[in-house]
PDB file of C-alpha atoms in Angstrom:
ATOM      1  CA  MET H   1     -22.606   2.928  20.707  1.00 46.00           C
ATOM      2  CA  ASN H   2     -26.255   3.862  20.606  1.00 52.00           C
ATOM      3  CA  PRO H   3     -27.240   4.275  16.904  1.00 51.00           C
ATOM      4  CA  LEU H   4     -29.264   7.355  17.840  1.00 51.00           C
ATOM      5  CA  THR H   5     -26.110   9.135  18.986  1.00 53.00           C
ATOM      6  CA  LYS H   6     -23.975   8.040  16.049  1.00 57.00           C
ATOM      7  CA  THR H   7     -22.405  10.878  14.082  1.00 62.00           C
ATOM      8  CA  TRP H   8     -20.746  10.971  10.680  1.00 62.00           C
ATOM      9  CA  ARG H   9     -17.367  10.675  12.429  1.00 69.00           C
ATOM     10  CA  ASP H  10     -18.344   7.216  13.706  1.00 71.00           C
ATOM     11  CA  MET H  11     -19.468   5.834  10.354  1.00 80.00           C
ATOM     12  CA  ARG H  12     -17.605   3.624   7.921  1.00 85.00           C
ATOM     13  CA  VAL H  13     -18.814   2.299   4.605  1.00 89.00           C
ATOM     14  CA  ASN H  14     -19.252  -1.441   4.346  1.00 92.00           C
ATOM     15  CA  ALA H  15     -16.285  -2.100   2.050  1.00 92.00           C
ATOM     16  CA  GLU H  16     -17.115  -5.772   1.566  1.00 95.00           C
ATOM     17  CA  ARG H  17     -20.704  -4.978   0.578  1.00 95.00           C
ATOM     18  CA  MET H  18     -19.587  -2.290  -1.843  1.00 95.00           C
ATOM     19  CA  GLN H  19     -16.904  -4.526  -3.394  1.00 94.00           C
ATOM     20  CA  ALA H  20     -19.337  -7.416  -3.814  1.00 96.00           C
ATOM     21  CA  ALA H  21     -21.935  -5.170  -5.468  1.00 95.00           C
ATOM     22  CA  PHE H  22     -19.335  -3.555  -7.720  1.00 95.00           C
ATOM     23  CA  ASP H  23     -17.944  -6.944  -8.780  1.00 96.00           C
ATOM     24  CA  GLU H  24     -21.467  -8.155  -9.565  1.00 97.00           C
ATOM     25  CA  LEU H  25     -22.139  -5.048 -11.663  1.00 97.00           C
ATOM     26  CA  ALA H  26     -18.793  -5.427 -13.478  1.00 96.00           C
ATOM     27  CA  GLN H  27     -19.932  -8.823 -14.793  1.00 97.00           C
ATOM     28  CA  ILE H  28     -22.684  -7.119 -16.799  1.00 97.00           C
ATOM     29  CA  GLY H  29     -21.136  -6.396 -20.185  1.00 96.00           C
ATOM     30  CA  ALA H  30     -17.740  -7.714 -19.069  1.00 97.00           C
ATOM     31  CA  THR H  31     -15.016  -8.009 -21.699  1.00 96.00           C
ATOM     32  CA  PRO H  32     -12.233 -10.638 -21.768  1.00 95.00           C
ATOM     33  CA  GLU H  33      -9.706  -7.873 -21.062  1.00 93.00           C
ATOM     34  CA  GLY H  34     -11.329  -7.074 -17.703  1.00 93.00           C
ATOM     35  CA  GLY H  35     -13.282  -4.005 -18.761  1.00 94.00           C
ATOM     36  CA  VAL H  36     -16.920  -3.538 -19.738  1.00 96.00           C
ATOM     37  CA  HIS H  37     -18.806  -2.852 -22.941  1.00 95.00           C
ATOM     38  CA  ARG H  38     -22.052  -1.037 -22.031  1.00 94.00           C
ATOM     39  CA  PRO H  39     -22.807   1.628 -24.656  1.00 92.00           C
ATOM     40  CA  THR H  40     -25.918   3.648 -23.832  1.00 91.00           C
ATOM     41  CA  PHE H  41     -29.148   1.662 -24.169  1.00 91.00           C
ATOM     42  CA  SER H  42     -27.323  -1.468 -25.314  1.00 94.00           C
ATOM     43  CA  GLU H  43     -28.524  -4.783 -23.906  1.00 97.00           C
ATOM     44  CA  ALA H  44     -25.707  -4.703 -21.333  1.00 96.00           C
ATOM     45  CA  HIS H  45     -26.455  -1.107 -20.284  1.00 95.00           C
ATOM     46  CA  LEU H  46     -30.144  -1.854 -19.842  1.00 96.00           C
ATOM     47  CA  ALA H  47     -29.244  -4.962 -17.821  1.00 98.00           C
ATOM     48  CA  ALA H  48     -26.963  -2.856 -15.605  1.00 97.00           C
ATOM     49  CA  ARG H  49     -29.765  -0.347 -15.028  1.00 97.00           C
ATOM     50  CA  LYS H  50     -32.220  -3.138 -14.203  1.00 98.00           C
ATOM     51  CA  TRP H  51     -29.665  -4.551 -11.757  1.00 98.00           C
ATOM     52  CA  PHE H  52     -29.176  -1.094 -10.172  1.00 98.00           C
ATOM     53  CA  ARG H  53     -32.922  -0.638  -9.730  1.00 98.00           C
ATOM     54  CA  ALA H  54     -33.168  -4.020  -7.995  1.00 98.00           C
ATOM     55  CA  GLN H  55     -30.302  -3.033  -5.685  1.00 98.00           C
ATOM     56  CA  ILE H  56     -32.070   0.234  -4.819  1.00 98.00           C
ATOM     57  CA  GLU H  57     -35.352  -1.480  -4.058  1.00 98.00           C
ATOM     58  CA  ASN H  58     -33.677  -4.299  -2.098  1.00 97.00           C
ATOM     59  CA  ALA H  59     -31.965  -1.672   0.055  1.00 97.00           C
ATOM     60  CA  GLY H  60     -35.338  -0.109   0.883  1.00 97.00           C
ATOM     61  CA  LEU H  61     -34.497   3.122  -0.915  1.00 97.00           C
ATOM     62  CA  GLU H  62     -36.788   4.995  -3.270  1.00 97.00           C
ATOM     63  CA  PHE H  63     -36.139   4.429  -6.986  1.00 98.00           C
ATOM     64  CA  ARG H  64     -36.539   7.525  -9.155  1.00 97.00           C
ATOM     65  CA  THR H  65     -36.335   8.280 -12.845  1.00 95.00           C
ATOM     66  CA  ASP H  66     -36.614  11.645 -14.570  1.00 92.00           C
ATOM     67  CA  GLY H  67     -37.340  13.117 -18.002  1.00 88.00           C
ATOM     68  CA  ALA H  68     -33.823  12.402 -19.270  1.00 87.00           C
ATOM     69  CA  GLY H  69     -34.059   8.781 -18.174  1.00 89.00           C
ATOM     70  CA  ASN H  70     -31.654   9.199 -15.277  1.00 93.00           C
ATOM     71  CA  HIS H  71     -32.081   6.494 -12.633  1.00 96.00           C
ATOM     72  CA  SER H  72     -31.414   7.170  -8.983  1.00 97.00           C
ATOM     73  CA  ALA H  73     -31.706   6.011  -5.415  1.00 98.00           C
ATOM     74  CA  PHE H  74     -33.303   8.588  -3.127  1.00 97.00           C
ATOM     75  CA  LEU H  75     -32.940   8.786   0.650  1.00 96.00           C
ATOM     76  CA  ALA H  76     -35.347  11.282   2.203  1.00 93.00           C
ATOM     77  CA  GLN H  77     -33.689  12.932   5.183  1.00 90.00           C
ATOM     78  CA  GLY H  78     -34.799  16.516   5.535  1.00 73.00           C
ATOM     79  CA  GLU H  79     -38.074  18.369   5.342  1.00 79.00           C
ATOM     80  CA  ALA H  80     -40.049  18.143   2.096  1.00 77.00           C
ATOM     81  CA  GLU H  81     -38.520  21.417   0.877  1.00 85.00           C
ATOM     82  CA  ALA H  82     -34.981  20.508   2.000  1.00 91.00           C
ATOM     83  CA  PRO H  83     -32.254  20.593  -0.634  1.00 94.00           C
ATOM     84  CA  THR H  84     -30.973  17.368  -2.170  1.00 93.00           C
ATOM     85  CA  LEU H  85     -27.304  16.483  -2.463  1.00 94.00           C
ATOM     86  CA  LEU H  86     -26.799  14.692  -5.779  1.00 95.00           C
ATOM     87  CA  LEU H  87     -23.993  12.115  -5.946  1.00 96.00           C
ATOM     88  CA  GLY H  88     -23.112   9.663  -8.693  1.00 95.00           C
ATOM     89  CA  SER H  89     -21.927   9.136 -12.228  1.00 94.00           C
ATOM     90  CA  HIS H  90     -22.961   6.709 -15.013  1.00 94.00           C
ATOM     91  CA  LEU H  91     -23.338   3.007 -15.747  1.00 96.00           C
ATOM     92  CA  ASP H  92     -22.914   3.272 -19.520  1.00 93.00           C
ATOM     93  CA  SER H  93     -19.431   2.933 -20.989  1.00 91.00           C
ATOM     94  CA  VAL H  94     -17.404   3.784 -24.036  1.00 87.00           C
ATOM     95  CA  PRO H  95     -16.897   0.762 -26.290  1.00 87.00           C
ATOM     96  CA  ASN H  96     -14.680  -1.693 -24.404  1.00 89.00           C
ATOM     97  CA  GLY H  97     -14.161   0.756 -21.548  1.00 87.00           C
ATOM     98  CA  GLY H  98     -12.673   0.304 -18.120  1.00 88.00           C
ATOM     99  CA  ARG H  99     -14.765  -1.370 -15.436  1.00 91.00           C
ATOM    100  CA  PHE H 100     -14.300   1.521 -12.970  1.00 90.00           C
ATOM    101  CA  ASP H 101     -15.180   4.415 -15.278  1.00 86.00           C
ATOM    102  CA  GLY H 102     -18.511   5.839 -14.176  1.00 88.00           C
ATOM    103  CA  ALA H 103     -19.689   2.701 -12.402  1.00 94.00           C
ATOM    104  CA  LEU H 104     -17.414   3.320  -9.419  1.00 95.00           C
ATOM    105  CA  GLY H 105     -18.988   6.751  -8.939  1.00 95.00           C
ATOM    106  CA  VAL H 106     -22.499   5.307  -8.997  1.00 97.00           C
ATOM    107  CA  MET H 107     -21.637   2.480  -6.611  1.00 96.00           C
ATOM    108  CA  ALA H 108     -19.727   4.737  -4.203  1.00 96.00           C
ATOM    109  CA  ALA H 109     -22.674   7.153  -4.100  1.00 97.00           C
ATOM    110  CA  PHE H 110     -25.095   4.273  -3.557  1.00 97.00           C
ATOM    111  CA  GLU H 111     -22.962   2.948  -0.694  1.00 97.00           C
ATOM    112  CA  VAL H 112     -22.998   6.409   0.934  1.00 95.00           C
ATOM    113  CA  LEU H 113     -26.809   6.298   0.998  1.00 97.00           C
ATOM    114  CA  ARG H 114     -26.854   2.748   2.374  1.00 96.00           C
ATOM    115  CA  THR H 115     -24.281   3.601   5.043  1.00 94.00           C
ATOM    116  CA  ILE H 116     -26.247   6.617   6.251  1.00 93.00           C
ATOM    117  CA  GLN H 117     -29.496   4.648   6.161  1.00 94.00           C
ATOM    118  CA  ASP H 118     -27.937   1.736   8.092  1.00 92.00           C
ATOM    119  CA  ALA H 119     -26.553   4.103  10.731  1.00 89.00           C
ATOM    120  CA  GLY H 120     -29.903   5.801  11.208  1.00 88.00           C
ATOM    121  CA  LEU H 121     -28.149   9.144  10.825  1.00 86.00           C
ATOM    122  CA  LYS H 122     -30.505  12.042  10.091  1.00 86.00           C
ATOM    123  CA  LEU H 123     -29.300  14.926   7.972  1.00 88.00           C
ATOM    124  CA  LYS H 124     -30.899  18.243   7.114  1.00 90.00           C
ATOM    125  CA  LEU H 125     -30.823  17.467   3.418  1.00 93.00           C
ATOM    126  CA  ASN H 126     -31.926  14.623   1.177  1.00 95.00           C
ATOM    127  CA  LEU H 127     -29.485  12.361  -0.642  1.00 96.00           C
ATOM    128  CA  GLU H 128     -29.693  11.019  -4.175  1.00 96.00           C
ATOM    129  CA  ALA H 129     -27.300   8.549  -5.876  1.00 98.00           C
ATOM    130  CA  ILE H 130     -27.721   8.935  -9.624  1.00 96.00           C
ATOM    131  CA  ASP H 131     -26.887   7.057 -12.806  1.00 96.00           C
ATOM    132  CA  PHE H 132     -26.815   9.689 -15.547  1.00 92.00           C
ATOM    133  CA  THR H 133     -28.132   8.668 -18.973  1.00 90.00           C
ATOM    134  CA  ASP H 134     -25.718   8.728 -21.947  1.00 87.00           C
ATOM    135  CA  GLU H 135     -22.882  10.295 -19.996  1.00 79.00           C
ATOM    136  CA  GLU H 136     -20.362   8.762 -22.398  1.00 74.00           C
ATOM    137  CA  GLY H 137     -22.016  10.452 -25.378  1.00 69.00           C
ATOM    138  CA  THR H 138     -23.083   7.390 -27.333  1.00 66.00           C
ATOM    139  CA  LEU H 139     -26.314   9.049 -28.489  1.00 62.00           C
ATOM    140  CA  VAL H 140     -26.304  12.813 -27.948  1.00 59.00           C
ATOM    141  CA  GLY H 141     -23.690  13.362 -25.265  1.00 58.00           C
ATOM    142  CA  LEU H 142     -24.238  14.247 -21.622  1.00 52.00           C
ATOM    143  CA  LEU H 143     -27.987  13.769 -21.968  1.00 53.00           C
ATOM    144  CA  GLY H 144     -28.593  12.984 -18.313  1.00 44.00           C
ATOM    145  CA  SER H 145     -26.300  15.506 -16.640  1.00 47.00           C
ATOM    146  CA  GLU H 146     -27.332  18.310 -18.997  1.00 51.00           C
ATOM    147  CA  HIS H 147     -30.911  17.704 -17.846  1.00 49.00           C
ATOM    148  CA  GLN H 148     -30.010  18.292 -14.205  1.00 49.00           C
TER     149      GLN H 148
END
């Protein structure tokens, strides 16, 4: 199929790519029980954010940060004034939390952007995959999502 005629109905996420990236992320702050320990701004959380930024840049997406310290991947699709669809969750965790909590939402959102970019699909809106700051409330609670 010609990539220029591809529609959303023809697209599939790259499950192997997403699983590999998620497994790599889950090693940052991993606990012996199979979870993660990444409280906000801990060494592990900062390492996870650094890793996420590298993934964004390696994918050729725009890295963004805002006043609340949220980190995101941005895929420009529409006109400059087009709305942006915000997808994502958080990379921080509660103490000794589950490996899927928050991180799965960030990685799934990131894979959506990569899938659309790979397909060359053009939408009328922009896409942003976000990692909200302090979503687990380690410092002040919902810092990043309250900012949005």
